[in-house]
Coordinates of C-alpha atoms and ligand atoms in Angstrom, one line a residue:
X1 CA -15.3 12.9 -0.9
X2 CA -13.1 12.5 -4.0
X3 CA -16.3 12.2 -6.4
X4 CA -15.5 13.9 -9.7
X5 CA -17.3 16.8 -11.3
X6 CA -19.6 14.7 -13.8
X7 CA -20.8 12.5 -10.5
X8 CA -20.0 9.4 -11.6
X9 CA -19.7 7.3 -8.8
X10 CA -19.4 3.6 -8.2
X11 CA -20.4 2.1 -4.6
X12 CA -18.8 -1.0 -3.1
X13 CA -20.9 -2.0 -0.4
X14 CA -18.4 -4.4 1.6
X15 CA -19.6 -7.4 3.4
X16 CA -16.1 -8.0 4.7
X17 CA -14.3 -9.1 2.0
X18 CA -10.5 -9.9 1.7
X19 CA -11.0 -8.3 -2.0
X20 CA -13.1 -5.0 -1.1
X21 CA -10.8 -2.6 -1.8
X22 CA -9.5 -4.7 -4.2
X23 CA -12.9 -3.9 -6.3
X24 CA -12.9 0.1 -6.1
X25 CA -9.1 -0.1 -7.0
X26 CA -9.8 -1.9 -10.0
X27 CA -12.9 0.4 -11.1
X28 CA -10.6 3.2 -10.5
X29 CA -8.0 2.0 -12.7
X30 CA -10.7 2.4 -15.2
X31 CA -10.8 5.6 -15.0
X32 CA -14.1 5.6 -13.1
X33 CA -14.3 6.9 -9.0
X34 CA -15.3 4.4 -6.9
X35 CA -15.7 4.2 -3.1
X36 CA -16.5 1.3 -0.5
X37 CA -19.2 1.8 2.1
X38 CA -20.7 -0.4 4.7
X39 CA -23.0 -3.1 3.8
X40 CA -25.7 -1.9 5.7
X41 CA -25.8 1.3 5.0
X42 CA -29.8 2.1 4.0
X43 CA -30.9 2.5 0.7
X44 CA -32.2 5.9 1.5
X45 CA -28.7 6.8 2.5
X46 CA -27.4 4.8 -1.0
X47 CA -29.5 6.7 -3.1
X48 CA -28.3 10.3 -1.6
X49 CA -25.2 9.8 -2.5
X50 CA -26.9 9.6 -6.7
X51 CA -24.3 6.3 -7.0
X52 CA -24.5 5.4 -10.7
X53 CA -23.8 1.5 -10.1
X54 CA -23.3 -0.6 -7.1
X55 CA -21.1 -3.5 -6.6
X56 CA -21.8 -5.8 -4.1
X57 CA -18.8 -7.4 -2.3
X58 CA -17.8 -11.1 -1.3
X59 CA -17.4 -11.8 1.9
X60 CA -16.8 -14.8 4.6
X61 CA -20.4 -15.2 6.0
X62 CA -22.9 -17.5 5.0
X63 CA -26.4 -15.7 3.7
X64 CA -28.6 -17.8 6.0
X65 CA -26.6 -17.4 9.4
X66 CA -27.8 -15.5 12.6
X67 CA -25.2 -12.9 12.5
X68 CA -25.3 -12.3 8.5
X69 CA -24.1 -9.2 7.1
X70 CA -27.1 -8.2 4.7
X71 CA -28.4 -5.2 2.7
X72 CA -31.5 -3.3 2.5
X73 CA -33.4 -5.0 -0.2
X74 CA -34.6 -1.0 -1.5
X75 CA -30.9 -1.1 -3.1
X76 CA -32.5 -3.8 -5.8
X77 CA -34.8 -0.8 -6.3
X78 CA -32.9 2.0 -6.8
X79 CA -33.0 1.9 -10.6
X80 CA -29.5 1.6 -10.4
X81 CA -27.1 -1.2 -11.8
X82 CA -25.8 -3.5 -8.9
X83 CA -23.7 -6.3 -9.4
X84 CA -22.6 -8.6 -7.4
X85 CA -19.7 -11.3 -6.7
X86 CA -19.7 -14.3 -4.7
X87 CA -21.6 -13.5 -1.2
X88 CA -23.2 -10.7 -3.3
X89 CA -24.5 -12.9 -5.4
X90 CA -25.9 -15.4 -2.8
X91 CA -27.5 -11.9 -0.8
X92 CA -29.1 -10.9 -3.8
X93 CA -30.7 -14.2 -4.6
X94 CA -31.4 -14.7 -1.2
X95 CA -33.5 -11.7 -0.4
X96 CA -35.3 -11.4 -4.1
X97 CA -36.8 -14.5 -3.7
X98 CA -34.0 -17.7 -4.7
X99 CA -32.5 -20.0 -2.8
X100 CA -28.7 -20.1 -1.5
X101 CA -27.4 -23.7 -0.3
X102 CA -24.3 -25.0 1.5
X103 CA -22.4 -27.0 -0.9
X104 CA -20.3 -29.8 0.8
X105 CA -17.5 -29.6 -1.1
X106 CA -15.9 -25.9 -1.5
X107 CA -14.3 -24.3 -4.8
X108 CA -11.5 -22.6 -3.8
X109 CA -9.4 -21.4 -7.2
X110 CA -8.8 -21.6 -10.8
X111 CA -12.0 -22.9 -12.3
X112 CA -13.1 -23.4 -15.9
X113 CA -16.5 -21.4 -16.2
X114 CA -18.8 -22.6 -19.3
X115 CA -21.6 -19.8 -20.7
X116 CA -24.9 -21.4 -20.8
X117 CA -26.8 -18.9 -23.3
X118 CA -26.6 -14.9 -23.9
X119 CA -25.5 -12.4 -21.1
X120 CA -24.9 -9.2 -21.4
X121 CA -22.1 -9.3 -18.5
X122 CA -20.3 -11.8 -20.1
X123 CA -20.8 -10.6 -23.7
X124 CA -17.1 -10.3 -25.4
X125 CA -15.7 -13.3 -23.1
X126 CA -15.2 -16.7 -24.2
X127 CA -17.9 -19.4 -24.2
X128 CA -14.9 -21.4 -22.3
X129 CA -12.7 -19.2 -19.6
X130 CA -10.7 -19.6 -16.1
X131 CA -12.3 -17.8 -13.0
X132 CA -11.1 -17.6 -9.3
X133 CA -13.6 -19.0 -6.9
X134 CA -13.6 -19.0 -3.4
X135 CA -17.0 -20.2 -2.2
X136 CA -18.4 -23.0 0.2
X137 CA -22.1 -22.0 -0.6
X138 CA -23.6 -21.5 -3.5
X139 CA -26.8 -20.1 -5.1
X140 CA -29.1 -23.6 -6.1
X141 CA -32.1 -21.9 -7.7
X142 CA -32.6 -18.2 -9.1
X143 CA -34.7 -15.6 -8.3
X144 CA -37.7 -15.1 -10.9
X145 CA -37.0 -13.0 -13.7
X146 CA -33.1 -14.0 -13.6
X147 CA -31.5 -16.5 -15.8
X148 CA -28.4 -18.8 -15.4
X149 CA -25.7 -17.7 -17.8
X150 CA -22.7 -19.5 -16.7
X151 CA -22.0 -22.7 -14.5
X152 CA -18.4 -24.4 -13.8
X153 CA -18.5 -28.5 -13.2
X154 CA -19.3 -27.8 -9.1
X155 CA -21.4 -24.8 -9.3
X156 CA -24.3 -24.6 -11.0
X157 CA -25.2 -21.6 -10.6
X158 CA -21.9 -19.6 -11.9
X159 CA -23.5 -16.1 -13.0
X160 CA -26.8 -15.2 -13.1
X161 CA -28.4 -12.0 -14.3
X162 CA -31.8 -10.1 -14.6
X163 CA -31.1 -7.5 -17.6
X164 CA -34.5 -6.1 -16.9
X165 CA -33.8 -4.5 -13.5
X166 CA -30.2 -4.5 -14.1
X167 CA -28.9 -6.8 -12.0
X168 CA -26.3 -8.8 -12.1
X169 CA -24.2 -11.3 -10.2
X170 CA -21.6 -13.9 -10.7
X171 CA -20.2 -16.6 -8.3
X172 CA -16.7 -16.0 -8.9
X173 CA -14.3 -12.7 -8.5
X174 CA -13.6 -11.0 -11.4
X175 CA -11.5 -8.5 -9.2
X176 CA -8.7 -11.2 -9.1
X177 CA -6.3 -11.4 -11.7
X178 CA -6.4 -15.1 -11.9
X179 CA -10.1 -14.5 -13.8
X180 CA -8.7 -14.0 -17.0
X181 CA -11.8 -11.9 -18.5
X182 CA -12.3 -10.3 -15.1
X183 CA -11.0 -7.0 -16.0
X184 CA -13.2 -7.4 -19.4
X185 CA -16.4 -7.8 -17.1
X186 CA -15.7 -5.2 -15.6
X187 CA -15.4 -2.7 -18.2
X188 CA -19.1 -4.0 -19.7
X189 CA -20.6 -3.3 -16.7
X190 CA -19.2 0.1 -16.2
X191 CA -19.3 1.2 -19.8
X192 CA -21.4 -1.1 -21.7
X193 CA -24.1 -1.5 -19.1
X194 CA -24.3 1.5 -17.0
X195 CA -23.0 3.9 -19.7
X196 CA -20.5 5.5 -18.1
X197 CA -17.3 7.0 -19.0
X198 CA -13.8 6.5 -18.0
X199 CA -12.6 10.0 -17.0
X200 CA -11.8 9.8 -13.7
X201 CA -7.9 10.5 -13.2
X202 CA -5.7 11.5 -10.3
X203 CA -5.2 15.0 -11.0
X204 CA -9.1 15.1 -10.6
X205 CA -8.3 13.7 -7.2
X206 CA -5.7 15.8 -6.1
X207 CA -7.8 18.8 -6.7
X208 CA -11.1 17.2 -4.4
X209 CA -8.4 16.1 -1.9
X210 CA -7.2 19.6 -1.6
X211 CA -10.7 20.9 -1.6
X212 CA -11.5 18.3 1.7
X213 CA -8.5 19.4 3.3
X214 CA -9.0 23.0 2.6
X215 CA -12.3 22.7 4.7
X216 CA -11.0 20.6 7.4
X217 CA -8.4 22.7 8.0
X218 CA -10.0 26.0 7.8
X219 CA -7.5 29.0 9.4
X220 CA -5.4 26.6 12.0
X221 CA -2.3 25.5 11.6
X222 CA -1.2 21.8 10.5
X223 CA 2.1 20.1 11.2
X224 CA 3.4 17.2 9.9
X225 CA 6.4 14.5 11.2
X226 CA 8.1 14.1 7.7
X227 CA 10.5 10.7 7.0
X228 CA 11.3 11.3 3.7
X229 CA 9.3 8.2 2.9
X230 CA 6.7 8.4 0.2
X231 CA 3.2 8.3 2.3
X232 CA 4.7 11.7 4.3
X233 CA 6.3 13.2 1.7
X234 CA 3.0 13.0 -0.4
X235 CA 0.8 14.7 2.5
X236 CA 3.2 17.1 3.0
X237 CA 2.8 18.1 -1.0
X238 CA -1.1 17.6 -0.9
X239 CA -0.8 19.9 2.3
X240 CA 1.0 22.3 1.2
X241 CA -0.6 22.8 -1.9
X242 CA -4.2 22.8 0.1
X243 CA -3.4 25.8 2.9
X244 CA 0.5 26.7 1.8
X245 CA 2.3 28.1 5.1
X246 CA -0.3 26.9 7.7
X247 CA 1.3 24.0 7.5
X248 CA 4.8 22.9 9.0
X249 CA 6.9 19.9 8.6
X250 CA 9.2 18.7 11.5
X251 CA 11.8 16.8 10.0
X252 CA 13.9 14.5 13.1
X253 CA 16.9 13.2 11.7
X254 CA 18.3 10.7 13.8
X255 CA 21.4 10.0 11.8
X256 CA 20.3 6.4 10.8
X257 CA 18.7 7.7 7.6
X258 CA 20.8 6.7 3.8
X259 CA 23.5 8.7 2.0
X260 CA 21.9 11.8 0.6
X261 CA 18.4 11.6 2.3
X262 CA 18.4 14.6 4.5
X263 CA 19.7 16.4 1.8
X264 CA 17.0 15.4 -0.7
X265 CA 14.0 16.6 2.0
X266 CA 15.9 19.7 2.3
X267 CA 15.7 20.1 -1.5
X268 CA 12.2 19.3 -2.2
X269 CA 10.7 20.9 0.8
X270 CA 12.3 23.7 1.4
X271 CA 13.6 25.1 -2.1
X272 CA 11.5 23.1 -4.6
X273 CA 8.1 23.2 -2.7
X274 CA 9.3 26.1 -0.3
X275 CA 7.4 24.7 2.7
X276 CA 8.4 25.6 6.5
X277 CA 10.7 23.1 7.2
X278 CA 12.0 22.5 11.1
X279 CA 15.5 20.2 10.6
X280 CA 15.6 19.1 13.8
X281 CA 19.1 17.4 14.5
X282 CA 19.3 14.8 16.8
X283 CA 21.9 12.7 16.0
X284 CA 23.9 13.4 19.0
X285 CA 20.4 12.8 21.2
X286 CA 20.2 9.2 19.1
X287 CA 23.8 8.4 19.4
X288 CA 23.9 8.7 23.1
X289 CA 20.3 6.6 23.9
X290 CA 21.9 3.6 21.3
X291 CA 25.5 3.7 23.2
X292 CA 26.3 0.2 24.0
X293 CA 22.9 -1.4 23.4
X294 CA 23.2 -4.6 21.6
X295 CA 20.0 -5.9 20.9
X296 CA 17.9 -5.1 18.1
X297 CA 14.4 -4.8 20.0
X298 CA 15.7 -2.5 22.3
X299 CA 16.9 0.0 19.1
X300 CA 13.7 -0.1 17.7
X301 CA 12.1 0.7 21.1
X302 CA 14.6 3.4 22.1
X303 CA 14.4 4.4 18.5
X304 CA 10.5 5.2 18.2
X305 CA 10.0 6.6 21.6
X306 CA 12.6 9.2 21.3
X307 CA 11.3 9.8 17.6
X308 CA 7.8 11.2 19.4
X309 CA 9.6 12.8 22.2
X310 CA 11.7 14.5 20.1
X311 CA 8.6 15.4 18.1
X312 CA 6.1 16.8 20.4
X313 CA 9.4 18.6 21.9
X314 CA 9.7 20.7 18.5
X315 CA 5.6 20.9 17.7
X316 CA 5.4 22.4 22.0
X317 CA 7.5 25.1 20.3
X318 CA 4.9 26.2 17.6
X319 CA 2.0 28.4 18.4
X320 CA -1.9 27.5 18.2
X321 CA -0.7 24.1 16.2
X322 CA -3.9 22.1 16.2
X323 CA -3.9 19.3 13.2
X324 CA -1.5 16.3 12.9
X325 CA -1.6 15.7 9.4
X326 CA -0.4 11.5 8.9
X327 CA 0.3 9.6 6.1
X328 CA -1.8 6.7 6.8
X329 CA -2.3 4.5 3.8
X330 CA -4.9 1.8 3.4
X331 CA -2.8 -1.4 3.7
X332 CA -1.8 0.5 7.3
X333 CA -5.3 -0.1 8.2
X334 CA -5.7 -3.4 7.4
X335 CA -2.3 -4.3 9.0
X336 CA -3.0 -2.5 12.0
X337 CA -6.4 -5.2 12.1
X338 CA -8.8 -2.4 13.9
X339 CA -10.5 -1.0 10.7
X340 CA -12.0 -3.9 9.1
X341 CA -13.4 -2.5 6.1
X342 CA -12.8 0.6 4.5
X343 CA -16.5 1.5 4.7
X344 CA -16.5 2.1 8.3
X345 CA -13.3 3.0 8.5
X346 CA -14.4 6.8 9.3
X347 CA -16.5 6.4 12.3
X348 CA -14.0 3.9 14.2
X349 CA -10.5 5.4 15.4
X350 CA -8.2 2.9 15.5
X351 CA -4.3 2.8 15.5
X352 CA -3.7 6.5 15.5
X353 CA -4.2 6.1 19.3
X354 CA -1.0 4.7 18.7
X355 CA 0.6 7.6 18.6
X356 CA 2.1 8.4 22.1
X357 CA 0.6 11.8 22.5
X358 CA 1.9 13.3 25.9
X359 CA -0.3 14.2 28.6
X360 CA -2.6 17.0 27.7
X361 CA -1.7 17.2 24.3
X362 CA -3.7 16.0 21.3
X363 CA -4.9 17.0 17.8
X364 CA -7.2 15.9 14.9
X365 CA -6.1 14.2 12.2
X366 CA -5.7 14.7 8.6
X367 CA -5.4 11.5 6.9
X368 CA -6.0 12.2 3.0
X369 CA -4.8 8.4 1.6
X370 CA -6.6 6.6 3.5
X371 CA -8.2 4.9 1.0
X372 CA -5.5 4.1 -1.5
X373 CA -2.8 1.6 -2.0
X374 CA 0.9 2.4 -2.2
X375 CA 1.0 2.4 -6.0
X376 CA -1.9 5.0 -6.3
X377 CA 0.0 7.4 -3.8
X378 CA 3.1 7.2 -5.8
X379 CA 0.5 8.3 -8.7
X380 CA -0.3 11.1 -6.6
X381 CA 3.1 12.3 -5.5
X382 CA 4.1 12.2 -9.5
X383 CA 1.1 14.7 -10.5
X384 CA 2.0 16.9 -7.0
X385 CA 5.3 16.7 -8.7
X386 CA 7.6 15.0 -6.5
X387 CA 11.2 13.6 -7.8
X388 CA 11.0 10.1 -9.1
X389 CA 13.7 9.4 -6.1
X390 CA 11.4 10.5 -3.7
X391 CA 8.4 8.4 -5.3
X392 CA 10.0 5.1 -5.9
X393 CA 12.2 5.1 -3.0
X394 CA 12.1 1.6 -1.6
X395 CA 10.9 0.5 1.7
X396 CA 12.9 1.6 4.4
X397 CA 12.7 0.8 8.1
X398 CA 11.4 3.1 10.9
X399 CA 14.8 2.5 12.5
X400 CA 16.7 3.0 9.7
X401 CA 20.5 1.9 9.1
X402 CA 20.4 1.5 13.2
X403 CA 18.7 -2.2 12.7
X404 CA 21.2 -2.8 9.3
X405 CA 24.1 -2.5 12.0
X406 CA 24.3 -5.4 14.1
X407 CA 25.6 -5.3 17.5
X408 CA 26.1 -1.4 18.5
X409 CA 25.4 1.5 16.7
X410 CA 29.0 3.6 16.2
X411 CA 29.4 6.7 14.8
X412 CA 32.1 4.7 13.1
X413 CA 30.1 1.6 11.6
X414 CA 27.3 4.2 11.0
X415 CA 29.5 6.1 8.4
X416 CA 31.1 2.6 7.1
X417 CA 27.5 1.6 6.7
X418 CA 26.1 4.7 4.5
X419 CA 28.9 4.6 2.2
X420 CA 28.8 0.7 1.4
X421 CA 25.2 1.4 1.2
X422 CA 25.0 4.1 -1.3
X423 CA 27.1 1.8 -3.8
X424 CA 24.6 -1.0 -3.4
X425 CA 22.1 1.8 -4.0
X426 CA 23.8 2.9 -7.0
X427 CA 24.7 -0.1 -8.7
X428 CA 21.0 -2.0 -7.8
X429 CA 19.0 1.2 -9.1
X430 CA 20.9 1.4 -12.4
X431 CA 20.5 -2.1 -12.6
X432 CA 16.5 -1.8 -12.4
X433 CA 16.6 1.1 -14.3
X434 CA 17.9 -1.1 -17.0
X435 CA 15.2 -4.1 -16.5
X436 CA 12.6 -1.5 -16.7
X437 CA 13.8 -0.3 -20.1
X438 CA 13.4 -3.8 -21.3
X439 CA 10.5 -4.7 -20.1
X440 CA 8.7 -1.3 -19.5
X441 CA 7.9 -3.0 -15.7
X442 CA 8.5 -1.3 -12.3
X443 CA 8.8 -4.7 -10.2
X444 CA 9.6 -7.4 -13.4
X445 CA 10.8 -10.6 -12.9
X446 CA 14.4 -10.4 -11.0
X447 CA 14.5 -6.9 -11.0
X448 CA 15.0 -6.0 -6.9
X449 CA 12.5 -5.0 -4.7
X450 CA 14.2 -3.3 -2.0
X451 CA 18.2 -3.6 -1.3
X452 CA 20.7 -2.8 1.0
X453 CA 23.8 -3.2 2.8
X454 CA 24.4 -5.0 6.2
X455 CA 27.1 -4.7 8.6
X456 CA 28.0 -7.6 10.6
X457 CA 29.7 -7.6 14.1
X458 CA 32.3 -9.3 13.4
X459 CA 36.1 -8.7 11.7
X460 CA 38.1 -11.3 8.8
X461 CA 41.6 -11.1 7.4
X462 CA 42.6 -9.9 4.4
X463 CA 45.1 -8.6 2.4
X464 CA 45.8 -5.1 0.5
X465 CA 49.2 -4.2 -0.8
X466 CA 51.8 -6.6 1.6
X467 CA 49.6 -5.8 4.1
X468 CA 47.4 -7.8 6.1
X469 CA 44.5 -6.6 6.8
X470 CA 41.6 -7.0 10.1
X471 CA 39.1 -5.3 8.6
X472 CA 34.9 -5.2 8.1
X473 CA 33.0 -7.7 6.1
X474 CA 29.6 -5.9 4.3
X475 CA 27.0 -8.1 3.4
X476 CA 24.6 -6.8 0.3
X477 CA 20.7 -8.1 0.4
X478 CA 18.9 -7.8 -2.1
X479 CA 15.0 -9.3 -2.7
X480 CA 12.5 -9.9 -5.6
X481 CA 8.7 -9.6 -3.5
X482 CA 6.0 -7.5 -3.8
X483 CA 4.7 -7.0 -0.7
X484 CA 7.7 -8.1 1.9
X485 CA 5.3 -11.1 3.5
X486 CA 7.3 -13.3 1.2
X487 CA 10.8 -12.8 -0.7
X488 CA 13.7 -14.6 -2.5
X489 CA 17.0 -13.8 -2.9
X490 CA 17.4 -11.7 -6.5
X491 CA 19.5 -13.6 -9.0
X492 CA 21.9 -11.1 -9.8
X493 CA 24.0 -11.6 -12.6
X494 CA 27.6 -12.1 -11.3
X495 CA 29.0 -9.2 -13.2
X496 CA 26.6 -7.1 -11.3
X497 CA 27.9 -8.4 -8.0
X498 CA 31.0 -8.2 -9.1
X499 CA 30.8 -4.7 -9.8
X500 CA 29.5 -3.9 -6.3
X501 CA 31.8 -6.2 -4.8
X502 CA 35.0 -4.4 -6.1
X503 CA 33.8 -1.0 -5.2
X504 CA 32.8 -1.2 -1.9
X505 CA 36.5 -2.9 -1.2
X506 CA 38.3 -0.1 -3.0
X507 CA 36.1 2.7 -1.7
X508 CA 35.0 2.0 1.6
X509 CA 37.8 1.9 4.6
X510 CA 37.7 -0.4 6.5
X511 CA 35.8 -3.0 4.4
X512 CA 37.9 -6.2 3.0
X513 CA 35.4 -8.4 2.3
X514 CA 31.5 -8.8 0.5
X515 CA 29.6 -11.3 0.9
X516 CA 25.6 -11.6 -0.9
X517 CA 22.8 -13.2 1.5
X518 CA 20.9 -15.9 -0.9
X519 CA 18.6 -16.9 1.8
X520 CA 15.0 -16.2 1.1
X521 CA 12.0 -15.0 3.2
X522 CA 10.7 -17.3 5.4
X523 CA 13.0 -18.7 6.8
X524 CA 14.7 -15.7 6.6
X525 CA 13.9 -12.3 7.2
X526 CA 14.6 -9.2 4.6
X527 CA 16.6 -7.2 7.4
X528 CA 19.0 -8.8 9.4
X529 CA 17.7 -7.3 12.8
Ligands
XMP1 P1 11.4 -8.3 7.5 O1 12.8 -8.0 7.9 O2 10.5 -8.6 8.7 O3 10.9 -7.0 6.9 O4 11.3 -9.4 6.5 C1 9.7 -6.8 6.1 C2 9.6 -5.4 5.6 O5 9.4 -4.5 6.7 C3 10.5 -3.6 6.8 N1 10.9 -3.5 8.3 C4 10.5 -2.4 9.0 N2 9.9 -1.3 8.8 N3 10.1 -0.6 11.0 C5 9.7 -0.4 9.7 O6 9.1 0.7 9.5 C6 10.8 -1.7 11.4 O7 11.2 -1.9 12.5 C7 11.0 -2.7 10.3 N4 11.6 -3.9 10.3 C8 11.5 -4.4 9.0 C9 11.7 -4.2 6.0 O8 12.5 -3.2 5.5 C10 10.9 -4.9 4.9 O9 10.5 -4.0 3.9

């Protein structure tokens, strides 16, 4: 779909791999397209598609098993390069004539590999390197016409290749980081071996994705529920730019959103990108379903089912609407655990039929980044020429501030909220912003991942003036993670705290105290509710 004009295109076919994606991102961080497709797909069906290398995934199965994910053997004969890691390398032995046995003991990762002769894989590596494995079985004799060119102290059989018909395999997975000439590999195979050239980039992308979503779309009309988050502010851009005013973004602010958001979506999309915008204004509506409830379950619910009520409410209200255009992202897939792997990801529907569509109503879908990862989507919004703010906003929950309040959601502790908030914002981003000019990182060590305020349900004493004072503690979070599973507190320095301490007391009423969470994820959690 998003092959570029000169055709080069690199095939992943995935045999269920925890890494398959893993190995088309990293080919496209070279500057070379690359897609992931089901293992069994037939050569015949390969070869259509004029793929100029194939990569053959890992993947949890063992070769000789009943129920063993294979590949048509006419992909060996394609003429084309194929390589393969770890079950890719046992399939290929296996079916061109080798032998694959069950080791007793695993390798499972770092290992030192040790070159035994030349290779043209491994060319420019040293004759001594660390490589992730993560194998029970192994391959125990090559197919004729390969050589061994690398073995660790367990596996003998650590690469193997066959530079006749261009194959190529290797035990261990140079898509991880932790195999220090991994990336190296890589780049021999895709430059040295196959010859091709790294000019794949995301503008190239953004024009085939507007392309595809030109013809999907055709003359209908598109709508889109837009959060001011990232993966639906960069839709509504690709959108736009693909079939300008057939598209229309409902906006439902519920109130819970941060200081200056609404604003910012009204700025970009309406006078920046000039797209129709509905604003549709329910925080009255969300005020009144989160009176007096207490507990935080019960937000989110009420929360999320008004969100689509409100929602299909506004989209009744347009004319001949037939598309639902999503911002779906491929991590959303594998959370949602329906769409295994990416490569048969478009014949299965999975947790869009989450989506509480009211009786009688339903449209198709248009889910352009479903194949990419959150980085390459902020990639995309920079070249559609979204605002930095907008790009690298941090995660934000669904619920918004409503689950950063604890106890009941006030008008009062809403507005005490956003305003502590924004100085946390403030004071956190420029605090980043300096890490990042000294390291030239995004996500360095102890810069902060995502950070916020917290308002607690309960009341302390202080004193301002003469005067005592009953007033609001606010407690500021802030994490170092990458991907929220795990986090730790970040180690602030204490001028930095200090600073945001002694602004939210002097400019937030009704706030006498701050306190900073240094719990980290597990046992905690990163929001409070
Ligand atoms: P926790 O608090 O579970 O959060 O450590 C992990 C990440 O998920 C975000 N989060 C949510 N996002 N709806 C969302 O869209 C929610 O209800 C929700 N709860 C937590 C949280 O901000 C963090 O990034």
């Amino acid at each position: 779909m998003l092959q570029p004009k000169n055709n080069q295109l690199v095939l992943v076919l995935d045999f269920g791999a925890q890494y398959g994606q893993l190995i088309a991102r990293r080919v496209r961080d070279l500057h070379v397209y690359s897609e992931i497709v089901p293992c069994d797909t037939p050569a015949s069906e390969l070869a259509a598609m004029a793929p100029s290398a194939i990569i053959l995934s890992g993947g949890p199965a063992s070769v000789y098993a009943s129920d063993a994910p294979t590949v048509d053997v006419g992909v060996f004969d394609l003429g084309v390069p194929v390589l393969g890691f770890c079950y890719g390398q046992q399939i290929m032995a296996a079916l061109l004539g080798g032998k694959v046995g069950h080791v007793d003991k695993g390798e499972y990762g770092p290992a030192t590999l040790v070159r035994d002769g030349a290779s043209m894989l491994l060319a420019d590596t040293p004759a001594e390197q660390t490589v992730w494995m993560s194998h029970r079985d192994a391959v125990v004799r090559v197919p004729e016409g390969f050589q061994v060119t690398a073995h660790t102290e367990t596996c003998p059989v650590a690469a193997m290749e066959c530079p006749r018909r261009r194959l190529y395999a290797t035990q261990f997975h140079p898509e991880v980081r932790h195999t220090a000439y991994g990336n190296k590999m890589l780049q021999t195979f895709l430059f040295g071996i196959c010859g091709l050239e790294p000019t794949w980039s995301m503008e190239g992308v953004v024009d085939a994705l507007v392309s595809s979503i030109r013809a999907q779309v055709g003359e209908r009309r598109v709508i889109l529920a837009l959060s001011g988050g990232v993966d639906s502010s960069v839709v509504a851009a690709l959108v736009h730019r693909a079939v300008g005013n057939q598209l229309t973004c409902v906006f439902v602010n519920h109130g819970m959103l941060r200081k200056g958001e609404p604003e910012l979506v009204e700025q970009v999309f309406r006078q920046q990108f000039d797209v129709p915008l509905v604003h549709v204004h329910a925080e009255e509506r969300y005020a009144s379903i989160l009176a007096g409830v207490t507990d935080p379950e019960e937000k989110r619910r009420r929360i999320g089912t008004e969100f689509w009520k409100v929602f299909f409410e506004e989209a009744a209200k347009l004319d001949g609407v037939e598309l639902l255009a999503q911002g779906t992202i491929y991590p959303d897939i594998i959370e949602s655990g329906v769409r295994k792997t990416g490569g048969k990801a478009s014949t299965i529907k999975s947790h869009h039929n989450l989506i509480p569509f009211p009786d009688g109503v339903q449209f198709d879908l248009i889910e352009p980044l479903d194949h990419f990862f959150k980085d390459e989507v902020r990639e995309l919004g920079l070249v559609l020429g979204l605002p930095e703010a907008m790009v690298y906003r941090q995660p934000f929950p669904g619920p918004g501030l409503a689950i950063r309040i604890i106890g009941e959601v006030t008008p009062r502790k809403l507005a005490i909220l956003k305003e502590a908030d924004a100085i946390v914002r403030e004071e956190l981003d420029a605090y980043n912003a300096r890490l990042f000019e000294q390291t030239g990182e995004r996500n360095s060590e102890h810069s902060c991942w995502q950070y916020f305020a917290v308002l607690p349900d309960i009341r302390s004493v202080g004193v301002m003036g003469d005067e005592r004072t009953y007033a609001r503690p606010i407690v500021v979070r802030a994490v170092e993670s990458t991907d929220a599973m795990t986090a730790d507190w970040a180690k602030l320095p204490y001028e930095v705290l200090g600073a945001i301490s002694s602004r939210i007391v002097s400019e937030v009423a009704g706030v006498n105290r701050v306190a900073y969470d240094v719990t980290p994820k597990p046992p905690a959690t990163i929001e409070w509710e």
